[in-house]
């Protein structure tokens, strides 16, 4: 890394630096992006560069906390960039000080390839449509040459292919045909796979399978309302509208990007790669503002496919590191992506030329009813003594489209101090053409005539930087175990004893653990320096997550090497600046060899992780064996990870949430009218009565 303080002035300030934002973790504004790209352009004046990614270089934890303690002396506003230079292999990356409009670090990296941006992907189809060899392959597949405008591709990074390594910036084009603009091409895959040089804009090779398969002659499998009406005569007519209404508006407050909601306070960031980033999450415990998590994000994911036939072995998308959960994020629309009273945040990136681009409504923030928060009734008076409190949840969400799949990301906060990460998978299966007489098994499923959907996994890496009740944190696993003492022994005479076995991790190696369903394994992040006054146990947040399949690709495979984080459900490492991306900084075309990302961070397996500053990585996801119900458009499949306070509070922290109904035993004794008024709901009513009984319900009759 070259430090460039002496030549910082080369990138001369053309105009005043853009205004600093209110908060040091705020994403770069469009003015800051413009300032950064201008600074980089003048630094590289006379050279042909294009921008790949630009993003805020977040202050270190220390600098951030200093800012908080200093009462607002902003740390320098730094931003990192990745650029490509025409004709020069590899990437250049560096750091700009926005305040002084100067480039302060640069580095040239060879044999790495940067993320593929949406702009990089968009030009590929046109390159293919005009290439004579591709046209010839289309004709062989049964698509006439005059139909090239109906040929499409999902341009994937090549993953890793030994023939080219990381020397050229490559895409593999998964090919499809559709006969009409409004068709879904995924029921009509083509059997060959062109390899495209992204920078040269050239087809450099075409992978042709030994067994040829012609394009399907079946009708396209479509899913739009007009297709359903054509097929079934009408859409369903039985569903009446359900609305999320908040007549008095929202109960959260936003100060810029800082959220306050129901005792929680945190910053909402967003970047090209991880998408939503939540930082400095605290909980106001009756006036005592207690830190919980310093930072939390989805740091990587992998979707490895299970068909070993060449070239399908290449399909394993590391969507966050190869394409960016931020770059692929959708602009969300009111009333459909999220319902209710919504606050949106926009996201800003730079295009290849360095101009800012904005995704409107990239992040949706809203509240929803979440069923019961708690309830108890007393059977002694026929349940008249009762308390019923409904939950409201706060949801921070984004949806990104990874070519065929949609990933809907919901960061959820609950009034009892819990947090959840819910992910819904929807969109369209990745498909390959299946011969008329061919069996799709065992590596895939015939989901439609001539359509083979290969087995695959969706694995995510949740990166948590805990700060449970302050600094000095540890991690442990907890296993439900029967008493070790035999039935009939004095310690376990009746054989019923069981307990939670807690194993605190002292070292990185000890922390590398997997989910164990037989013990209902969960993990705790905790502060060993504090004690709950009642239980005597350290304040903790427990990770409850059981959708944790093992990575099915073999150890030593390209998939497993490129996702060195995916073979364990949990890995804990010491925090160090820059430990962000567990498959490395530049993921496309990494062979998986060498020491980087999680492999680098766990190289010292004996490193201490007890009572120190730790990073907790959690791998979760699903294994997906496709079925016809998943096609042509998949009903959303949920995945959920829960973080809940344990020994953190002295009691249920949500007891002060106003109940929908509360009646004490004394009140019940006095009550003559047992119709009980709901305190918070004026819209609930009986379904099959004409008269509205809004806001009340008959509990019982004497
Ligand atoms: N799932 C692979 C992918 C993601 C984004 C764009 C193209 C391909
Ligand atoms: Cu899937």
Short mmCIF file of N, CA and C in Angstrom, two decimals, residues 141 177 187-190 214-220 433 448-451:
data_model
loop_
_atom_site.label_atom_id
_atom_site.label_comp_id
_atom_site.label_asym_id
_atom_site.label_seq_id
_atom_site.Cartn_x
_atom_site.Cartn_y
_atom_site.Cartn_z
N UNK A 141 -29.37 -25.17 -31.53
CA UNK A 141 -30.29 -25.45 -30.42
C UNK A 141 -31.74 -25.34 -30.83
N UNK A 177 -34.06 -18.58 -24.09
CA UNK A 177 -34.82 -18.08 -25.25
C UNK A 177 -36.23 -17.74 -24.79
N UNK A 187 -38.13 -21.07 -18.60
CA UNK A 187 -38.61 -22.40 -19.01
C UNK A 187 -37.95 -22.83 -20.32
N UNK A 188 -37.11 -21.95 -20.89
CA UNK A 188 -36.48 -22.25 -22.18
C UNK A 188 -34.98 -21.99 -22.17
N UNK A 189 -34.27 -22.77 -21.32
CA UNK A 189 -32.80 -22.61 -21.31
C UNK A 189 -32.19 -23.19 -22.59
N UNK A 190 -31.03 -22.66 -22.97
CA UNK A 190 -30.27 -23.22 -24.08
C UNK A 190 -29.11 -24.01 -23.48
N UNK A 214 -31.99 -29.73 -27.57
CA UNK A 214 -32.65 -28.64 -28.31
C UNK A 214 -33.52 -27.82 -27.36
N UNK A 215 -33.74 -26.58 -27.75
CA UNK A 215 -34.61 -25.72 -26.95
C UNK A 215 -36.02 -26.32 -26.88
N UNK A 216 -36.65 -26.15 -25.75
CA UNK A 216 -37.98 -26.72 -25.53
C UNK A 216 -39.00 -26.19 -26.55
N UNK A 217 -39.93 -27.07 -26.92
CA UNK A 217 -41.01 -26.64 -27.82
C UNK A 217 -42.29 -26.40 -27.02
N UNK A 218 -42.20 -26.57 -25.70
CA UNK A 218 -43.40 -26.33 -24.87
C UNK A 218 -43.70 -24.85 -24.77
N UNK A 219 -44.90 -24.58 -24.30
CA UNK A 219 -45.27 -23.18 -24.04
C UNK A 219 -44.37 -22.64 -22.95
N UNK A 220 -44.10 -21.35 -22.99
CA UNK A 220 -43.34 -20.75 -21.91
C UNK A 220 -44.15 -20.83 -20.61
N UNK A 433 -31.76 -26.95 -19.64
CA UNK A 433 -32.64 -27.72 -20.50
C UNK A 433 -32.49 -29.22 -20.22
N UNK A 448 -40.86 -28.77 -14.92
CA UNK A 448 -41.73 -28.41 -16.04
C UNK A 448 -41.17 -29.20 -17.22
N UNK A 449 -41.97 -29.45 -18.24
CA UNK A 449 -41.39 -30.20 -19.37
C UNK A 449 -40.11 -29.54 -19.89
N UNK A 450 -39.10 -30.35 -20.05
CA UNK A 450 -37.78 -29.90 -20.55
C UNK A 450 -37.06 -28.90 -19.64
N UNK A 451 -37.44 -28.86 -18.38
CA UNK A 451 -36.78 -27.92 -17.45
C UNK A 451 -36.22 -28.68 -16.25
#
